[in-house]
Every structure is written in C-alpha cells, then in structure tokens.
mmCIF file of C-alpha atoms in Angstrom:
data_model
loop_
_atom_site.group_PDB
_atom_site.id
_atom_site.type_symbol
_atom_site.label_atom_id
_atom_site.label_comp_id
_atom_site.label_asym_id
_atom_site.label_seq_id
_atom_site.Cartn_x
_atom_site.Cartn_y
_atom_site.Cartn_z
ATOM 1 C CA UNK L 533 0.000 0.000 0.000
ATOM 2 C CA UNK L 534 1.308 3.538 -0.962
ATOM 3 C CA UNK L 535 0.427 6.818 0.879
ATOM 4 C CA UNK L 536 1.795 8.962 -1.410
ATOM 5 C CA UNK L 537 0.139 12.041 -1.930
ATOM 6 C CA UNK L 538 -1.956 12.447 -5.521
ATOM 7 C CA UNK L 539 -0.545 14.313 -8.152
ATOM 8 C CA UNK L 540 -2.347 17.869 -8.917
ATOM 9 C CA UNK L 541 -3.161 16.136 -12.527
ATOM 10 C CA UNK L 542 -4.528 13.064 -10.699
ATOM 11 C CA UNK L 543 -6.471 15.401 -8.482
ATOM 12 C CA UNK L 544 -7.490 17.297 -11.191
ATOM 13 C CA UNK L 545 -8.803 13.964 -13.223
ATOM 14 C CA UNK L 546 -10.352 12.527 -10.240
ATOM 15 C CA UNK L 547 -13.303 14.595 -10.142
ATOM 16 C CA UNK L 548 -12.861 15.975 -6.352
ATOM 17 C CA UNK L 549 -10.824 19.460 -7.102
ATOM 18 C CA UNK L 550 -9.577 21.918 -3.629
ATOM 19 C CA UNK L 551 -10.527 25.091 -3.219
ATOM 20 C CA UNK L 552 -8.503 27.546 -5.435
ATOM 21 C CA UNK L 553 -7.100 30.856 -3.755
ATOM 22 C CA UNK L 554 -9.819 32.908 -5.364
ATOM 23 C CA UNK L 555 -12.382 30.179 -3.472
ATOM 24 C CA UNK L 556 -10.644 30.587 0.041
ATOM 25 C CA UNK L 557 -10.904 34.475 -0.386
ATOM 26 C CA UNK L 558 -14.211 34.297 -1.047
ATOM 27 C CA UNK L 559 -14.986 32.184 2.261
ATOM 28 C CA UNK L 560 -12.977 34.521 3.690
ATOM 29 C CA UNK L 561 -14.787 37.851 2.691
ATOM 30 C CA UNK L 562 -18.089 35.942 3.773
ATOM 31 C CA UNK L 563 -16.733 35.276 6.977
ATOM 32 C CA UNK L 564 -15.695 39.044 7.639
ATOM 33 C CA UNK L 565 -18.514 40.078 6.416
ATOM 34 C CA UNK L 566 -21.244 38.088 8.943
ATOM 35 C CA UNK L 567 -18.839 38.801 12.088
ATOM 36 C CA UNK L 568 -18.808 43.154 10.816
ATOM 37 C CA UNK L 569 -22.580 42.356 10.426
ATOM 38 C CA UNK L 570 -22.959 41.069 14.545
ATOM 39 C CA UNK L 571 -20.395 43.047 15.903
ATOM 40 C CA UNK L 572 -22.921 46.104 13.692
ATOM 41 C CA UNK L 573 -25.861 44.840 15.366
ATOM 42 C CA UNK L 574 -24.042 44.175 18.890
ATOM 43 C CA UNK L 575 -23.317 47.864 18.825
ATOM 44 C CA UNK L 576 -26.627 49.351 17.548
ATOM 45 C CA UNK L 577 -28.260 47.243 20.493
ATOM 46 C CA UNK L 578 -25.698 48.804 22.776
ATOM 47 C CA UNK L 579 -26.303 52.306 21.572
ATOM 48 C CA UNK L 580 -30.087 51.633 22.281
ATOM 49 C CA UNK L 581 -29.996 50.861 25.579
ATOM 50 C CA UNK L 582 -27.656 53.534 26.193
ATOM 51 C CA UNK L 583 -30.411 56.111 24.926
ATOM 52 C CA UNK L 584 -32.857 54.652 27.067
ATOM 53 C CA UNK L 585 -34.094 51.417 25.667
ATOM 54 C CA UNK L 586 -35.065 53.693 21.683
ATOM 55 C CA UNK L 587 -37.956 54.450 23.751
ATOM 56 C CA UNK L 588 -36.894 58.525 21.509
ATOM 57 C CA UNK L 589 -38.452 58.851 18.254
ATOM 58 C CA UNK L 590 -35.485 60.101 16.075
ATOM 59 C CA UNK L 591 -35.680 61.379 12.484
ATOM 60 C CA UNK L 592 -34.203 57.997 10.483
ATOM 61 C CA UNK L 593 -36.844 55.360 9.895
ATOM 62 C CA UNK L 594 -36.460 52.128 12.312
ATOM 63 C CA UNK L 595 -38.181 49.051 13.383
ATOM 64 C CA UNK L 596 -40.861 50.686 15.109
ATOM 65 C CA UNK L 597 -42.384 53.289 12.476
ATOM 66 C CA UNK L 598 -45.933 52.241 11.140
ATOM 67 C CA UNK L 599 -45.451 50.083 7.967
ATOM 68 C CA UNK L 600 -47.826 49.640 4.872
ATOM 69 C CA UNK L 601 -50.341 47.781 5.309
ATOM 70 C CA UNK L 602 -49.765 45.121 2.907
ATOM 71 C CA UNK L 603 -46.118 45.181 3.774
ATOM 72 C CA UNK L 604 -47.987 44.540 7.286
ATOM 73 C CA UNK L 605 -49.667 41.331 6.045
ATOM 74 C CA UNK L 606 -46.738 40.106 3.490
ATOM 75 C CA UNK L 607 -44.649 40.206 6.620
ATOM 76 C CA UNK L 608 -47.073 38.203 9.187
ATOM 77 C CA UNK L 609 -47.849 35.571 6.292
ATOM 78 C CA UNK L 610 -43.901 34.977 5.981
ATOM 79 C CA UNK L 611 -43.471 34.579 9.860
ATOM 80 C CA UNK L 612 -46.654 32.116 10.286
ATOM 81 C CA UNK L 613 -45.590 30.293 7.174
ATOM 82 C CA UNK L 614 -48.967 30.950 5.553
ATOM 83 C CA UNK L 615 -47.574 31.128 1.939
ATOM 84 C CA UNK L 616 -49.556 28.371 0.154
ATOM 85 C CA UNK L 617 -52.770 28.468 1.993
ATOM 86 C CA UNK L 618 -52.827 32.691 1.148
ATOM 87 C CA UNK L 619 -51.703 31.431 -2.861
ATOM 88 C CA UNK L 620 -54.047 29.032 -3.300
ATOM 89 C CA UNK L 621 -56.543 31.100 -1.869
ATOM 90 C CA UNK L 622 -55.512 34.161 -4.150
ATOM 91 C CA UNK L 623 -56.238 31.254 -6.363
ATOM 92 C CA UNK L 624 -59.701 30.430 -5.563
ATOM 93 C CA UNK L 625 -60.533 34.272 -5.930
ATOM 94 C CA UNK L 626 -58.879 34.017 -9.837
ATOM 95 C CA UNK L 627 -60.458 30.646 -10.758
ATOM 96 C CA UNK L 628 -62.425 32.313 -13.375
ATOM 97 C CA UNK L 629 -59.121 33.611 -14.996
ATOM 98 C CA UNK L 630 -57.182 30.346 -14.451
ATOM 99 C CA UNK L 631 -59.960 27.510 -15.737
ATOM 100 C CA UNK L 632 -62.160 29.801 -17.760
ATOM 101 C CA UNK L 633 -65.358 31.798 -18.031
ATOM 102 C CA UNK L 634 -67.418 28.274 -18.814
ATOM 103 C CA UNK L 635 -65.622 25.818 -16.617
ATOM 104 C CA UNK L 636 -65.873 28.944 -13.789
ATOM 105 C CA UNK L 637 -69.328 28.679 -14.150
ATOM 106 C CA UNK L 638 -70.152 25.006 -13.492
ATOM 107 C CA UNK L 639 -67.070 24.313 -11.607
ATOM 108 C CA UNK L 640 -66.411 25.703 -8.153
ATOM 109 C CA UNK L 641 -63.523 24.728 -5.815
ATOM 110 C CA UNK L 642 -64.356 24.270 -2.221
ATOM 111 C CA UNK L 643 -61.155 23.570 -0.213
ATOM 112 C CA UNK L 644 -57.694 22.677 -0.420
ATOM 113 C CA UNK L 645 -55.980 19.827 2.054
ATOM 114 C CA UNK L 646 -52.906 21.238 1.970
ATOM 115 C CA UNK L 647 -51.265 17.889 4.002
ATOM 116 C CA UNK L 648 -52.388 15.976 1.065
ATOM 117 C CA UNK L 649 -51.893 18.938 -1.655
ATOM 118 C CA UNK L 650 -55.109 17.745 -3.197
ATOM 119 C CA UNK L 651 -57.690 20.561 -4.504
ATOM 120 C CA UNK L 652 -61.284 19.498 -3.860
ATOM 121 C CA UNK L 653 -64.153 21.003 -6.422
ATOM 122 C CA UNK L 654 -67.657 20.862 -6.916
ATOM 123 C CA UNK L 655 -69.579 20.547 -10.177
ATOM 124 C CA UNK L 656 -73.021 20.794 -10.978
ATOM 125 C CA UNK L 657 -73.745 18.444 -13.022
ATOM 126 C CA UNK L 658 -72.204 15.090 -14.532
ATOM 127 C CA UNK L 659 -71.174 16.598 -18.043
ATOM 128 C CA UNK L 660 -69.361 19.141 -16.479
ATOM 129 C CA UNK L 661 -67.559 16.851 -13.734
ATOM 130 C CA UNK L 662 -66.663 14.906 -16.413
ATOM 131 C CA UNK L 663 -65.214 17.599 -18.648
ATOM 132 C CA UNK L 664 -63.055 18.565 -15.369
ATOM 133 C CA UNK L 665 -61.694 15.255 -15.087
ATOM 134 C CA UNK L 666 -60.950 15.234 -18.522
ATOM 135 C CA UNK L 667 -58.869 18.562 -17.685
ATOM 136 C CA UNK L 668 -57.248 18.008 -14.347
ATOM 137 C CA UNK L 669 -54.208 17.133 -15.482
ATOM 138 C CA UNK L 670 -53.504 20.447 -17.762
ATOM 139 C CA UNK L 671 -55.247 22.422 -14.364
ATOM 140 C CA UNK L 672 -52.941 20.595 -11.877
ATOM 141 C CA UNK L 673 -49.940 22.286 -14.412
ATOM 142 C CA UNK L 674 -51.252 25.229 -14.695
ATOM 143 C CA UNK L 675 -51.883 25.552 -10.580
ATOM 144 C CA UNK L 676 -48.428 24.656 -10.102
ATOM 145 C CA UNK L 677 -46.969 26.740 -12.696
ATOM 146 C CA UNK L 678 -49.358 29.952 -10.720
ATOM 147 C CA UNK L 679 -48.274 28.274 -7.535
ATOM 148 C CA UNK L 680 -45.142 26.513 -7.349
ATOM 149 C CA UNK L 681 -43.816 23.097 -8.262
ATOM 150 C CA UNK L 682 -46.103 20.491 -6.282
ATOM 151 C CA UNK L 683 -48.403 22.549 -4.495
ATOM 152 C CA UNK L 684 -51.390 20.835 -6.131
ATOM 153 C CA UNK L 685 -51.162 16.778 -6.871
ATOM 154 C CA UNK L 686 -54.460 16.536 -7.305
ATOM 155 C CA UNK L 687 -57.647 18.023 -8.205
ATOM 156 C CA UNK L 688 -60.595 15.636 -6.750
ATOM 157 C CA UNK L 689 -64.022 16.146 -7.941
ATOM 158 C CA UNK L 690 -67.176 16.180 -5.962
ATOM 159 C CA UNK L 691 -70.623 14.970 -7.205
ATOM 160 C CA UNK L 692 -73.070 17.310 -8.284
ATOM 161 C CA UNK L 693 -75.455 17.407 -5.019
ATOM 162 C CA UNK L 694 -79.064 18.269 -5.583
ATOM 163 C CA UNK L 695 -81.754 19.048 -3.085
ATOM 164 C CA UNK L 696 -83.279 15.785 -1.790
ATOM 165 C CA UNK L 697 -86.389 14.191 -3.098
ATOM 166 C CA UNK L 698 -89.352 13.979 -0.303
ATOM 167 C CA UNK L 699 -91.827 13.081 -2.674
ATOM 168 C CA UNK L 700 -94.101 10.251 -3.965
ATOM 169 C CA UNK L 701 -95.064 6.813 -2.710
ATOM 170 C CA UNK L 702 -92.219 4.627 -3.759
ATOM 171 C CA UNK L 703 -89.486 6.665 -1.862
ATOM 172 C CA UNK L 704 -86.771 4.296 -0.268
ATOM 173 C CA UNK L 705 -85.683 5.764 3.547
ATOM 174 C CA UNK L 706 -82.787 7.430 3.602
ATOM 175 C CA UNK L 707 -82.483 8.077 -0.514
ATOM 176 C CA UNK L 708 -81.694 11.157 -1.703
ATOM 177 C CA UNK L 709 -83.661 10.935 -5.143
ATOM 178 C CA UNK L 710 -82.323 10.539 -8.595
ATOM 179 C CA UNK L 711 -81.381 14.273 -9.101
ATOM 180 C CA UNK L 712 -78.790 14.046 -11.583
ATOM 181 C CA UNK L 713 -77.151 10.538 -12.447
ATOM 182 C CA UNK L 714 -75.429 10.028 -9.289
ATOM 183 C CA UNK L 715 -78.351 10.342 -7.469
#
C-alpha cells in the first residue's frame, strides 16, 4: 500500500478538485462580512440601551415606524408560514381567470388539504364533472406553474349534489332521489 500524496493532474482527473485561492478568499470575505454584520448589530443594540431602551423617536426610519399595510400582512404571512394556503386562496378568488369563463361557471372549488396537496371542487352536473376530469391534469400544471412546483397533486371532484327528493309513494328511507345521475 502507498500513501503517497496524488498528483495535482490526478487530483485534477479525479473529479474531487480543492478550493482555489480565489475560493478561500471568497470564504474569507463571507466570513468578515457576517462577524462586521454582529459586531454592527451588537453595537446598535448597545447604543439603544444607552439612549434609554429607543424608547426617543429620532428622524431615520427604524423598526418601530408604522409600515404599509400590505407590507404589514406580506410580513405576518412569511413569519406564520402561511404562503400556500394565502396562494391558493388568491387562487380560488382568480379561478375564473385560471380555468375559464365556462368551466368557472359550473365548476367551483371548495377547499384545499394542503397535508395531502389535493384541490377538492364541486360541479353541478355530470357533463361538467366529467369535462373537469378530462382537464385536471392540464389544471394541476397550470396551478403549479401559478403556484409553485407540487403545491397541487391533485384536483378531486365532488358529485353534483341536488336538493333531496321527499316526494311520492315509492321513496326508499334514507335516498336522496335521482337528481342528476349520481343520485
């Protein structure tokens, strides 16, 4: 067995390659600049307290001024980690946009599970539950295109419901009636 140290053109060839000068500096400069950054924020913290805890107003904008208020909600949706349930909702409001005028009108969606990334929707009739089935696939793209890579798996879709039959002689308990062919 040899432990002789590789060759730079074995090194080179073997696919794992060390960090060049220009590499290190660049760690480097990272480094200095994340330790200027705390020993920055170490001192504004210091300065604070010394005024009195920035309990003063001054004339430079800082963490307490009154922000926008969708800056205000951007900011609270970040920190909760509401992004997907606020997009697909934004999507919900644009369905007409995103599925058209004519599926928009027959087709409504009525929640997302966002554990199982599966959008539920309600048609109201057959034809039309059909014709979204026939779609889902193109609508799952185009969600995820709107919405990000995988937010959307599936798109699952509901019978068409229809008001329950209490009528005639021949009604079996508990039936709902033949309202549409699901019924």
């Amino acid at each position: 067995m040899s432990t002789e140290e590789p060759t730079p053109d074995q090194k080179r060839h073997s696919g794992t390659r060390e960090p060049s000068g220009v590499d290190l500096a660049r760690v480097a400069l990272r480094a200095a600049r994340e330790q200027a950054r705390a020993r920055g924020d170490a001192a504004r913290q210091k300065k604070q307290a010394r005024r009195g805890g920035g309990l003063r107003s001054g004339a430079r904008a800082d963490g307490r001024d009154p922000m926008a208020l969708g800056s205000a909600i951007n900011r609270l949706i970040n920190e909760r980690g509401w992004e997907t349930p606020a997009a697909v909702g934004g999507v919900m409001g644009r369905w007409p946009q995103i599925v058209g005028e004519d599926l928009a009108k027959h087709c409504v969606p009525q929640r997302y599970d966002e554990d199982e990334r599966v959008l539920t929707v309600q048609c109201d009739s057959t034809a039309w539950a059909t014709q979204l089935r026939v779609l889902a696939p193109t609508l799952v793209a185009r969600l995820n295109e709107d919405l990000g890579h995988g937010t959307v798996r599936m798109i699952k879709v509901l019978n068409p419901g229809g008001p329950a039959r209490r009528y005639g002689p021949l009604r079996a308990p508990g039936s709902t009636g033949p309202g549409d062919t699901y019924g």
